Amino acid sequence: MDLTQITNPSFIKSLTKEQMTELAADIRKFLIENLSTTGGHIGPNLGVVELTIMMHKLFDSPEDKFIWDVGHQAYVHKILTGRAGQFNTLRQYKGLSGFPKMAESEHDVWETGHSSTSLSAAMGMALARDMQGGSNYVLPVIGDGALTGGMALEALNHIGHQKTNMIVILNDNEMSIAPNVGALHQILGKLRTAGKYNSAKDELEYILKKIPAVGGKVAAAAERVKDSLKYLLVSGVFFEELGFTYLGPIDGHDFNDLERNLLYAKKMEGPVLLHVITKKGKGYRPAEDDKIGTWHGTGPYKIETGDFVKSTTTAPSWSGLVAETVRKLAREDKRIAAITPAMPVGSKLESFATEFPERFFDVGIAEQHAVTMAGGLATQGMKPFLAIYSTFLQRAYDQMLHDITRQKLNVFIGIDRAGLVGADGETHQGVFDIAFLRHLPNLVIMMPKDENEGQHMVKTAIEYNDGPIAMRYPRGNGLGVEMDEELHTIPIGTWEVLREGTDGTILTFGTTIPMALEAAEILTGKGIDIKVINARFIKPLDTDMLDLLFLSGKPIVTLEEAVLAGGFGSGVLEYAEEKSISDITIKRIGIPDEFIEHGSVDKLLEEIHLTTEQVVKVMEESIVNKPAVKKENV
């Protein structure tokens, strides 16, 4: 079947099981071929092909609401709703998003990129339906990994209490990104192996009702006995105790099993939970055999072998550099423990986990818990290293404020994927962390100019014992600089002059340092001599150096790959105001007040004018228009 000819999912309603099986095979072939070129979340999508087809066969999207959690498993849904022809642009600039996107289709009713939000959103939609007198179905599809998130458990509790009509589909593939962890995962494991107790309950009720004359009364009186079967047939009764009718386990690749249980769920009152067992990566051997999450989301790969198309750079990845430096230091420092909220592969902590299993903790998709647990470790003299993506640290803001910075606990936060991340788009861009952390008292924030300085910053963070310290580092690889063999600490709050100049100064850090140096070279060709400073400590500022810059009266341009509102540049302006400085020009360049969508980082930087050319332009204008020096302020 030519999937690019699909305009809406209505055609599925007339398909036979044999035709649906052929459609599933076509979809898998399409995904494997297309994602080998663009990259993307292949594993999760290969696992939900039959489930997605059957949902569209039995329900009427968009009237019935499909809510995908986390959202990266919505590719099949996108194909069936008319977007197959755009898959060559997947996760590319101005192309198809890798997550549900309301602007793309009326069938995308909720946008997701962070996990565990579907049940709360579904509850809101179901309550609105009931208040408005509607009768449509609401179907959140949540992965077993996402179910470990606290928000999902809060929503389960509320839904069960309200007895709201809803069909929750638990897509259980035993993995989220990395293998799932925790007691809830173990409960699901027991449920997988327990068989279908619901069918046993139905069989008992059928037998009781067959008893002449008194059968109906006996059946009603035996309700307690019938329900007690769940304690015998299912070793975990988690969902039923929360108020859900539990159906499953269901073979997520068997159309008959899916159809039978979805039809049953449609007829039931109150919340129903369908426990669907799927195989992540089904239909493509390399993805099926993956046990650690490598095939959750990938770049381009060779279909025949499953080999990834590797980068030609020899520089270490930033995540690998930080994790490896922490591991080396942990050999000598028994205080060090490493924590990750379900990202051991992405944060390159596998080697640490292997060498120090008793000091490694993957807490699952539980960022709030991870942060506060790190604080608890710190109170007992440990030195926790929390490796967490910038975008996910957003979820633990209150814990950073209330538990870590307020108590001034010695926690080392490694803020991975800081800055623009590219293909994952607006839900994952790591551009807000400076703004939501900089105002927290007692917190040090730093970002290195290259991987050599990065390893020294790790050493600095481990040795720092005067409160929490955060180190930002970007996605991707370092610059390939020469690495010092011996590590040393960097004095807190000190900047570094990278290039001397007399006509103006660029203050920047991390990924934008090459941009600043390039702009300075261009300006030299125009007769303008610019100083470039590595403002590696975002907080505290190097106020001694700033005082000298203010005294010079020369223009200052701040440059950051982060949001301007509340960012590093704002901090410089605040200090200028504090010192009553009004006689120099201070201009800020950074990310504007908008969400940045997906695409290559270079394309995105160009779109928001975060470029060398813009730095040159702003500096030239600042020099031409600089205020006259007021002697009383010098």
XYZ file of C-alpha atoms in Angstrom:
634
model
C 0.000 0.000 0.000
C 1.233 3.500 -0.820
C 1.030 5.079 2.615
C 1.568 8.566 1.210
C -1.904 8.368 -0.353
C -3.606 8.141 3.054
C -5.503 11.335 3.898
C -7.418 10.214 6.996
C -7.883 6.990 9.007
C -11.471 6.246 7.994
C -10.366 3.633 5.424
C -9.230 1.330 8.250
C -12.813 0.691 9.399
C -13.535 -1.472 6.363
C -10.298 -3.483 6.442
C -10.254 -7.188 7.237
C -7.752 -8.614 9.714
C -5.653 -9.877 6.817
C -5.608 -6.418 5.253
C -4.686 -4.847 8.589
C -1.821 -7.311 8.898
C -0.584 -6.209 5.473
C -0.972 -2.561 6.491
C 1.081 -3.191 9.631
C 3.856 -4.750 7.553
C 3.800 -1.795 5.148
C 4.027 0.672 8.022
C 6.991 -1.120 9.596
C 8.815 -1.234 6.256
C 8.084 2.462 5.725
C 9.367 3.419 9.178
C 12.537 1.342 8.932
C 13.384 2.795 5.517
C 12.558 6.420 6.262
C 14.120 6.613 9.707
C 17.345 5.086 8.407
C 17.822 8.420 6.622
C 16.328 10.958 9.043
C 16.814 9.211 12.353
C 14.085 9.294 14.977
C 12.301 7.234 17.598
C 12.151 3.951 15.734
C 11.964 1.498 18.634
C 8.820 2.869 20.302
C 6.938 3.208 17.006
C 7.651 -0.269 15.700
C 6.086 -1.514 18.913
C 2.701 0.229 18.612
C 1.756 -0.464 14.978
C -1.096 -2.926 15.604
C -2.346 -0.989 18.624
C -2.553 2.276 16.677
C -4.296 0.635 13.713
C -6.912 -0.965 15.977
C -7.518 2.281 17.859
C -8.292 4.030 14.586
C -10.500 1.143 13.474
C -12.696 1.106 16.581
C -12.723 4.791 17.502
C -13.359 8.045 15.624
C -10.430 10.450 15.850
C -10.442 13.419 16.321
C -13.891 13.267 17.964
C -12.449 10.560 20.198
C -9.299 11.921 21.803
C -6.011 10.023 21.410
C -3.361 11.354 23.802
C 0.145 9.973 23.376
C 2.572 9.761 26.256
C 5.412 10.609 25.808
C 4.485 11.350 22.218
C 7.506 9.948 20.444
C 5.439 6.813 19.667
C 2.937 8.787 17.559
C 4.630 8.217 14.162
C 2.133 5.478 13.211
C -0.708 7.788 14.197
C 0.824 10.478 11.960
C 0.998 8.055 9.033
C -2.637 6.981 9.447
C -3.813 10.593 9.678
C -2.308 11.643 6.359
C 1.269 12.715 7.053
C 3.333 9.882 5.539
C 4.307 12.085 2.603
C 6.145 14.440 4.978
C 8.322 11.827 6.676
C 11.351 12.767 4.623
C 11.314 16.025 6.620
C 10.905 14.357 10.033
C 12.546 16.383 12.842
C 14.133 18.696 10.288
C 13.878 22.463 9.998
C 10.300 23.456 9.072
C 9.496 19.747 8.675
C 7.362 17.161 10.452
C 7.690 17.187 14.228
C 8.837 14.087 16.056
C 6.049 14.624 18.577
C 2.292 15.316 18.342
C 1.714 18.812 17.012
C -1.699 20.475 16.897
C -0.629 22.750 14.055
C 0.025 19.668 11.895
C -3.306 17.892 12.251
C -6.669 18.014 13.966
C -5.933 14.452 15.096
C -3.177 15.705 17.421
C -5.192 16.935 20.385
C -2.414 17.251 22.958
C 1.269 18.071 22.532
C 3.798 16.089 24.532
C 7.541 15.823 24.829
C 7.949 15.239 28.558
C 6.514 12.078 30.055
C 3.612 11.375 32.394
C 1.326 14.247 31.319
C -1.275 12.265 29.354
C -3.514 11.151 32.204
C -3.909 14.634 33.670
C -4.670 16.066 30.219
C -7.099 13.221 29.537
C -8.856 13.868 32.832
C -9.336 17.511 31.869
C -10.754 16.540 28.477
C -13.053 13.917 29.998
C -14.372 16.341 32.628
C -14.990 18.978 29.931
C -16.851 16.357 27.873
C -19.060 15.469 30.831
C -19.810 19.094 31.716
C -20.661 19.814 28.080
C -22.911 16.743 27.739
C -20.656 14.933 25.276
C -20.225 11.201 24.792
C -16.880 10.859 23.029
C -14.138 8.541 24.228
C -10.871 9.745 25.737
C -7.921 7.394 25.287
C -4.550 8.268 26.793
C -1.788 5.897 25.694
C 0.907 5.843 28.344
C 4.108 3.837 28.423
C 5.098 1.776 31.437
C 8.127 4.032 31.885
C 5.985 7.176 31.872
C 3.679 5.563 34.416
C 6.449 5.816 37.021
C 6.263 9.630 36.888
C 4.635 11.165 39.926
C 2.222 13.205 37.824
C 0.809 10.029 36.254
C 0.223 8.470 39.675
C -1.488 11.635 40.917
C -3.799 11.514 37.895
C -4.541 7.794 38.328
C -5.594 8.494 41.885
C -7.940 11.322 40.825
C -9.430 9.461 37.848
C -10.149 6.399 39.962
C -11.686 8.509 42.713
C -13.945 10.400 40.293
C -14.919 7.209 38.412
C -14.546 9.185 35.180
C -15.304 7.370 31.924
C -11.932 6.897 30.274
C -9.964 4.144 28.556
C -6.346 4.257 29.675
C -4.075 2.167 27.459
C -0.911 1.100 29.230
C 1.642 0.379 26.500
C 3.938 -2.000 28.344
C 7.153 -2.791 26.474
C 9.197 -3.192 29.667
C 11.369 -0.222 28.660
C 11.026 3.547 28.480
C 14.334 4.806 27.140
C 16.544 2.640 29.291
C 15.222 -0.455 31.083
C 12.560 0.514 33.590
C 13.244 0.440 37.293
C 11.238 0.518 40.492
C 8.526 -1.305 42.380
C 5.775 -0.267 39.950
C 7.724 -1.883 37.122
C 7.849 -5.065 39.202
C 4.093 -4.932 39.719
C 3.602 -4.767 35.962
C 5.951 -7.707 35.563
C 3.781 -9.763 37.878
C 0.686 -8.743 35.965
C 2.295 -9.787 32.672
C 2.829 -13.307 33.910
C -0.425 -13.710 35.828
C -2.757 -14.286 32.897
C -6.168 -12.743 32.344
C -8.099 -12.792 35.562
C -10.948 -10.770 34.052
C -11.908 -13.657 31.754
C -11.853 -15.976 34.764
C -14.212 -13.627 36.601
C -16.577 -13.628 33.620
C -16.520 -17.424 33.403
C -17.385 -17.728 37.105
C -20.280 -15.285 36.730
C -21.573 -17.239 33.718
C -21.473 -20.516 35.665
C -23.229 -19.037 38.698
C -26.027 -17.580 36.590
C -26.650 -21.025 35.098
C -27.827 -22.325 38.498
C -31.656 -22.695 38.202
C -33.887 -20.299 40.122
C -31.283 -18.858 42.461
C -28.480 -18.371 40.006
C -28.915 -14.599 39.637
C -29.072 -14.033 43.390
C -26.079 -16.255 43.980
C -24.171 -14.383 41.294
C -24.912 -11.062 42.960
C -24.105 -12.373 46.431
C -20.886 -13.875 45.155
C -19.577 -10.532 43.860
C -17.140 -10.362 46.751
C -15.971 -13.902 46.069
C -15.641 -13.158 42.364
C -13.623 -10.027 42.979
C -11.410 -11.877 45.396
C -10.212 -13.926 42.426
C -7.983 -11.034 41.487
C -5.985 -11.718 44.644
C -5.586 -15.330 43.556
C -5.018 -14.866 39.838
C -3.138 -11.591 39.823
C -0.332 -11.008 42.264
C -0.647 -7.221 41.906
C -3.982 -5.405 42.270
C -2.642 -1.897 41.978
C -5.016 -0.533 39.335
C -8.198 -2.147 40.669
C -7.483 -0.724 44.107
C -7.213 2.728 42.508
C -10.711 2.341 41.082
C -9.979 1.116 37.554
C -11.319 -1.942 35.811
C -8.189 -3.786 34.745
C -8.194 -5.688 31.443
C -5.169 -7.691 30.469
C -2.512 -8.539 29.849
C -3.355 -8.118 26.149
C -1.119 -9.102 23.246
C -0.409 -5.761 21.596
C 0.473 -7.427 18.293
C -2.667 -9.604 18.055
C -5.504 -7.788 16.301
C -8.119 -10.192 17.681
C -6.983 -9.731 21.273
C -6.824 -5.960 20.879
C -10.244 -5.745 19.243
C -11.959 -7.953 21.813
C -10.656 -5.971 24.772
C -11.107 -2.512 23.255
C -14.736 -3.342 22.407
C -15.228 -4.586 25.947
C -13.717 -1.371 27.327
C -16.058 0.752 25.187
C -19.061 -0.814 26.899
C -17.872 -0.331 30.463
C -18.713 2.505 32.813
C -15.983 4.234 34.756
C -12.256 4.200 34.124
C -10.772 1.168 32.400
C -7.111 0.300 32.112
C -6.013 -1.900 29.222
C -2.637 -3.474 29.933
C -1.198 -3.994 26.435
C 2.080 -5.896 26.072
C 4.157 -4.782 23.083
C 7.644 -5.452 21.786
C 9.750 -2.336 21.357
C 11.401 -2.422 17.947
C 9.169 -5.220 16.657
C 9.896 -6.166 13.066
C 13.506 -4.970 12.951
C 15.982 -7.322 14.573
C 18.610 -4.794 15.769
C 15.890 -2.781 17.534
C 14.193 -5.897 18.947
C 17.466 -7.147 20.427
C 18.244 -3.824 22.099
C 18.251 -4.206 25.888
C 19.629 -0.845 27.012
C 17.711 1.717 24.942
C 20.148 2.363 22.091
C 17.320 2.003 19.558
C 14.868 4.190 21.444
C 15.877 7.188 19.348
C 18.655 7.146 16.803
C 20.398 9.044 14.084
C 20.705 7.579 10.567
C 21.627 3.879 10.299
C 22.319 1.153 7.742
C 19.197 -0.978 7.333
C 21.041 -4.169 6.386
C 23.334 -4.263 9.414
C 21.817 -1.887 11.938
C 25.124 -0.031 12.129
C 24.758 3.649 12.946
C 26.156 6.272 10.608
C 28.818 7.616 12.943
C 30.211 11.096 13.208
C 33.745 11.554 11.886
C 34.815 13.627 14.900
C 37.340 12.141 17.308
C 36.462 14.576 20.080
C 34.717 13.091 23.121
C 31.006 13.608 23.641
C 30.226 16.125 26.339
C 28.106 13.627 28.266
C 30.887 11.054 28.021
C 33.571 13.499 29.109
C 31.679 14.573 32.225
C 30.627 11.037 33.205
C 34.134 9.666 32.666
C 35.743 12.444 34.727
C 33.295 11.793 37.567
C 34.112 8.069 37.347
C 37.862 8.728 37.586
C 37.393 10.949 40.610
C 35.063 8.399 42.227
C 37.931 5.908 42.379
C 39.635 8.110 44.941
C 36.628 9.854 46.477
C 34.225 7.401 48.115
C 31.689 10.184 48.708
C 30.755 10.369 45.036
C 27.474 8.787 43.943
C 25.789 9.192 40.543
C 22.060 9.649 39.964
C 20.057 9.714 36.729
C 16.309 10.004 36.112
C 16.039 7.211 33.494
C 18.860 8.468 31.242
C 21.908 6.269 31.984
C 22.639 5.774 28.279
C 22.126 9.381 27.180
C 24.194 10.692 30.082
C 26.880 8.033 29.433
C 26.788 6.632 32.953
C 26.936 2.948 31.985
C 30.629 2.665 32.859
C 30.102 4.334 36.232
C 27.219 1.943 36.943
C 29.375 -1.055 36.051
C 32.344 0.006 38.159
C 30.392 1.378 41.129
C 26.985 -0.374 41.152
C 26.511 0.383 44.854
C 26.970 4.111 44.159
C 24.814 4.380 41.023
C 21.084 5.092 41.117
C 18.681 5.181 38.166
C 15.469 6.392 39.768
C 13.300 6.162 36.659
C 11.327 9.037 35.188
C 11.216 10.843 38.517
C 13.137 14.101 38.299
C 11.687 15.595 41.480
C 12.600 12.512 43.470
C 16.086 12.463 41.926
C 16.852 16.024 43.033
C 15.590 15.647 46.585
C 17.242 12.231 46.963
C 20.523 13.863 45.956
C 19.939 16.366 48.730
C 19.371 13.592 51.233
C 22.650 11.966 50.230
C 24.429 15.299 50.669
C 23.166 15.700 54.237
C 24.988 12.499 55.125
C 28.352 13.566 53.796
C 28.064 12.076 50.314
C 28.844 14.043 47.135
C 25.993 13.237 44.724
C 26.398 13.895 41.014
C 22.995 14.325 39.385
C 23.187 14.008 35.595
C 19.991 15.517 34.198
C 18.989 17.072 30.889
C 18.273 20.785 31.049
C 14.741 20.261 29.734
C 13.981 17.701 32.475
C 15.468 19.774 35.292
C 12.558 22.157 34.662
C 10.340 19.544 36.268
C 12.195 19.756 39.571
C 12.300 23.518 40.077
C 10.656 23.443 43.491
C 13.032 20.743 44.697
C 15.996 22.827 43.530
C 14.615 25.820 45.418
C 13.134 24.300 48.551
C 15.353 21.263 49.118
C 18.763 21.963 47.578
C 19.585 25.672 47.435
C 17.621 26.716 50.523
C 19.442 24.122 52.615
C 22.734 24.892 50.832
C 23.427 21.208 50.175
C 26.581 20.032 48.447
C 25.025 18.585 45.309
C 26.748 18.602 41.903
C 24.151 19.022 39.138
C 25.365 18.148 35.660
C 22.978 19.992 33.314
C 23.253 17.933 30.138
C 21.928 19.096 26.727
C 22.190 22.758 27.758
C 21.427 25.041 24.836
C 19.651 24.232 21.593
C 19.327 20.498 20.990
C 17.948 20.606 17.457
C 15.755 17.773 16.196
C 13.658 17.142 19.329
C 12.376 20.707 19.147
C 10.629 23.069 21.497
C 9.832 20.546 24.239
C 13.521 19.670 24.611
C 15.528 22.839 23.941
C 17.769 23.367 26.960
C 17.556 27.148 26.970
C 15.613 27.982 30.138
C 17.821 26.626 32.920
C 19.901 29.774 33.465
C 16.754 31.866 33.807
C 15.041 29.546 36.280
C 18.171 28.819 38.325
C 20.102 32.104 38.370
C 17.815 33.738 40.935
C 18.175 30.874 43.438
C 20.432 31.836 46.364
C 23.498 29.742 47.215
C 23.814 28.200 43.725
C 26.920 28.326 41.532
C 26.323 27.993 37.766
C 29.158 27.481 35.299
C 29.777 26.392 31.713
C 33.123 25.504 30.126
C 34.559 26.812 26.877
C 35.875 23.383 25.812
C 36.251 19.831 27.077
C 39.597 20.485 28.767
C 38.117 23.258 30.867
C 35.119 20.979 31.318
C 37.103 18.279 33.089
C 38.609 20.900 35.401
C 35.104 22.191 36.162
C 34.062 18.664 37.151
C 37.007 18.579 39.535
C 35.973 22.017 40.820
C 32.399 20.856 41.411
C 33.476 17.736 43.306
C 35.850 19.701 45.517
C 33.358 22.532 46.151
C 31.802 22.174 49.599
C 29.954 25.442 50.121
C 26.576 24.500 48.642
C 25.149 23.291 45.337
C 27.026 23.770 42.079
C 25.729 23.264 38.533
C 27.725 22.726 35.363
C 26.021 23.185 32.003
C 27.251 21.276 28.960
C 25.784 20.939 25.470
C 24.573 18.060 23.356
C 27.128 16.560 21.009
C 30.896 16.501 21.003
C 33.666 18.736 22.260
C 36.091 20.706 20.116
C 38.897 18.171 20.075
C 41.309 20.252 22.161
C 44.350 18.861 23.929
C 43.519 17.512 27.375
C 45.534 18.131 30.518
C 46.545 14.972 32.327
C 46.328 16.492 35.801
C 43.082 17.995 36.976
C 42.864 21.219 38.958
C 40.129 23.401 40.412
C 39.064 26.767 38.983
C 38.486 29.642 41.432
C 34.734 30.168 41.787
C 33.444 33.318 40.094
C 36.498 33.985 37.922
C 36.388 34.730 34.226
C 39.131 34.411 31.622
C 40.280 36.868 28.971
C 40.566 34.961 25.693
C 41.413 37.933 23.502
C 42.549 41.416 24.440
C 40.929 44.501 22.922
C 40.449 48.183 23.597
C 37.269 49.226 21.771
C 34.664 46.987 23.385
C 34.071 43.620 25.057
C 32.073 40.468 24.288
C 31.089 38.483 27.374
C 30.135 34.925 26.547
C 30.545 31.295 27.604
C 30.237 27.721 26.354
C 29.064 27.092 22.808
C 29.025 30.761 21.732
C 32.706 31.400 22.426
C 33.781 30.403 18.876
C 31.120 32.771 17.529
C 32.479 35.631 19.642
C 36.085 34.994 18.612
C 35.094 34.875 14.940
C 33.173 38.145 15.280
C 36.194 39.755 16.945
C 38.408 38.727 14.033
C 35.956 40.209 11.531
C 35.804 43.437 13.520
C 39.613 43.590 13.575
C 39.470 43.730 9.793
C 37.254 46.789 10.182
C 39.683 48.499 12.517
C 37.773 47.672 15.681
C 39.706 45.982 18.513
C 37.444 43.771 20.639
C 38.158 41.944 23.882
C 36.552 38.491 24.306
C 35.985 37.148 27.798
C 35.111 33.583 28.757
C 32.423 34.345 31.342
C 32.517 30.729 32.491
C 30.837 31.494 35.814
C 27.295 32.579 35.065
C 26.720 32.886 38.789
C 28.484 34.383 40.653
C 29.627 36.964 38.134
C 33.262 38.031 38.112
C 32.465 41.424 39.590
C 36.123 42.446 39.786
C 36.425 42.098 36.029
C 33.056 43.769 35.450
C 34.139 46.739 37.572
C 37.187 47.206 35.329
C 35.041 46.941 32.201
C 32.601 49.520 33.553
C 35.501 51.802 34.424
C 36.753 51.677 30.821
C 33.462 53.054 29.524
C 33.631 50.788 26.451
C 30.571 48.980 25.055
C 29.763 45.475 26.305
C 27.862 42.826 24.356
C 26.666 39.715 26.190
C 26.177 36.597 24.092
C 24.395 33.414 25.231
C 22.665 30.381 23.748
C 19.878 30.715 26.280
C 16.780 32.831 26.767
C 17.448 36.530 27.226
C 14.695 37.016 29.803
C 16.358 36.414 33.137
C 19.547 35.136 31.518
C 23.243 35.883 31.884
C 22.945 39.247 30.133
C 20.192 40.221 32.535
C 22.582 39.455 35.370
C 25.172 41.838 33.917
C 22.547 44.574 33.572
C 21.395 43.993 37.151
C 24.936 44.413 38.417
C 25.351 47.596 36.347
C 22.183 48.983 37.916
C 23.381 47.971 41.360
C 26.594 49.927 40.768
C 24.648 52.897 39.307
C 26.397 52.510 35.942
C 24.675 54.517 33.228
C 27.471 55.718 30.996
C 28.242 52.605 28.937
C 26.287 50.634 26.375
C 25.374 47.078 27.322
C 23.637 45.025 24.630
C 22.376 41.460 24.943
C 22.242 38.777 22.248
C 20.480 35.496 22.947
C 17.267 33.583 22.436
C 14.132 35.759 22.146
C 10.908 35.354 24.079
C 9.516 32.477 22.029
C 9.653 28.700 21.829
C 12.205 27.391 19.334
C 10.986 24.549 17.153
C 12.933 21.624 15.674
C 15.682 21.706 13.097
C 19.458 21.660 12.921
C 21.101 23.891 15.519
C 22.816 25.954 12.792
C 19.480 26.617 11.066
C 17.805 27.556 14.317
C 20.599 29.940 15.294
C 20.289 31.592 11.912
C 16.523 31.966 12.264
C 16.774 33.739 15.625
C 19.755 35.868 14.506
C 22.123 34.312 17.015
C 25.026 34.474 14.573
C 28.506 35.880 14.068
C 27.072 38.479 11.696
C 24.629 39.693 14.335
C 27.388 39.991 16.930
C 29.431 42.097 14.497
C 26.409 44.274 13.705
C 25.464 44.874 17.354
C 29.035 45.655 18.381
C 29.517 48.111 15.525
C 26.278 49.888 16.405
C 27.239 49.974 20.095
C 30.594 51.596 19.348
C 29.062 54.223 17.062
C 26.236 55.036 19.495
C 28.011 54.710 22.826
C 26.966 57.293 25.460
C 29.247 60.141 26.441
C 31.241 59.368 29.569
C 29.914 61.056 32.702
C 32.912 61.768 34.889
C 30.978 61.510 38.127
C 30.335 57.839 37.409
C 33.924 56.983 36.511
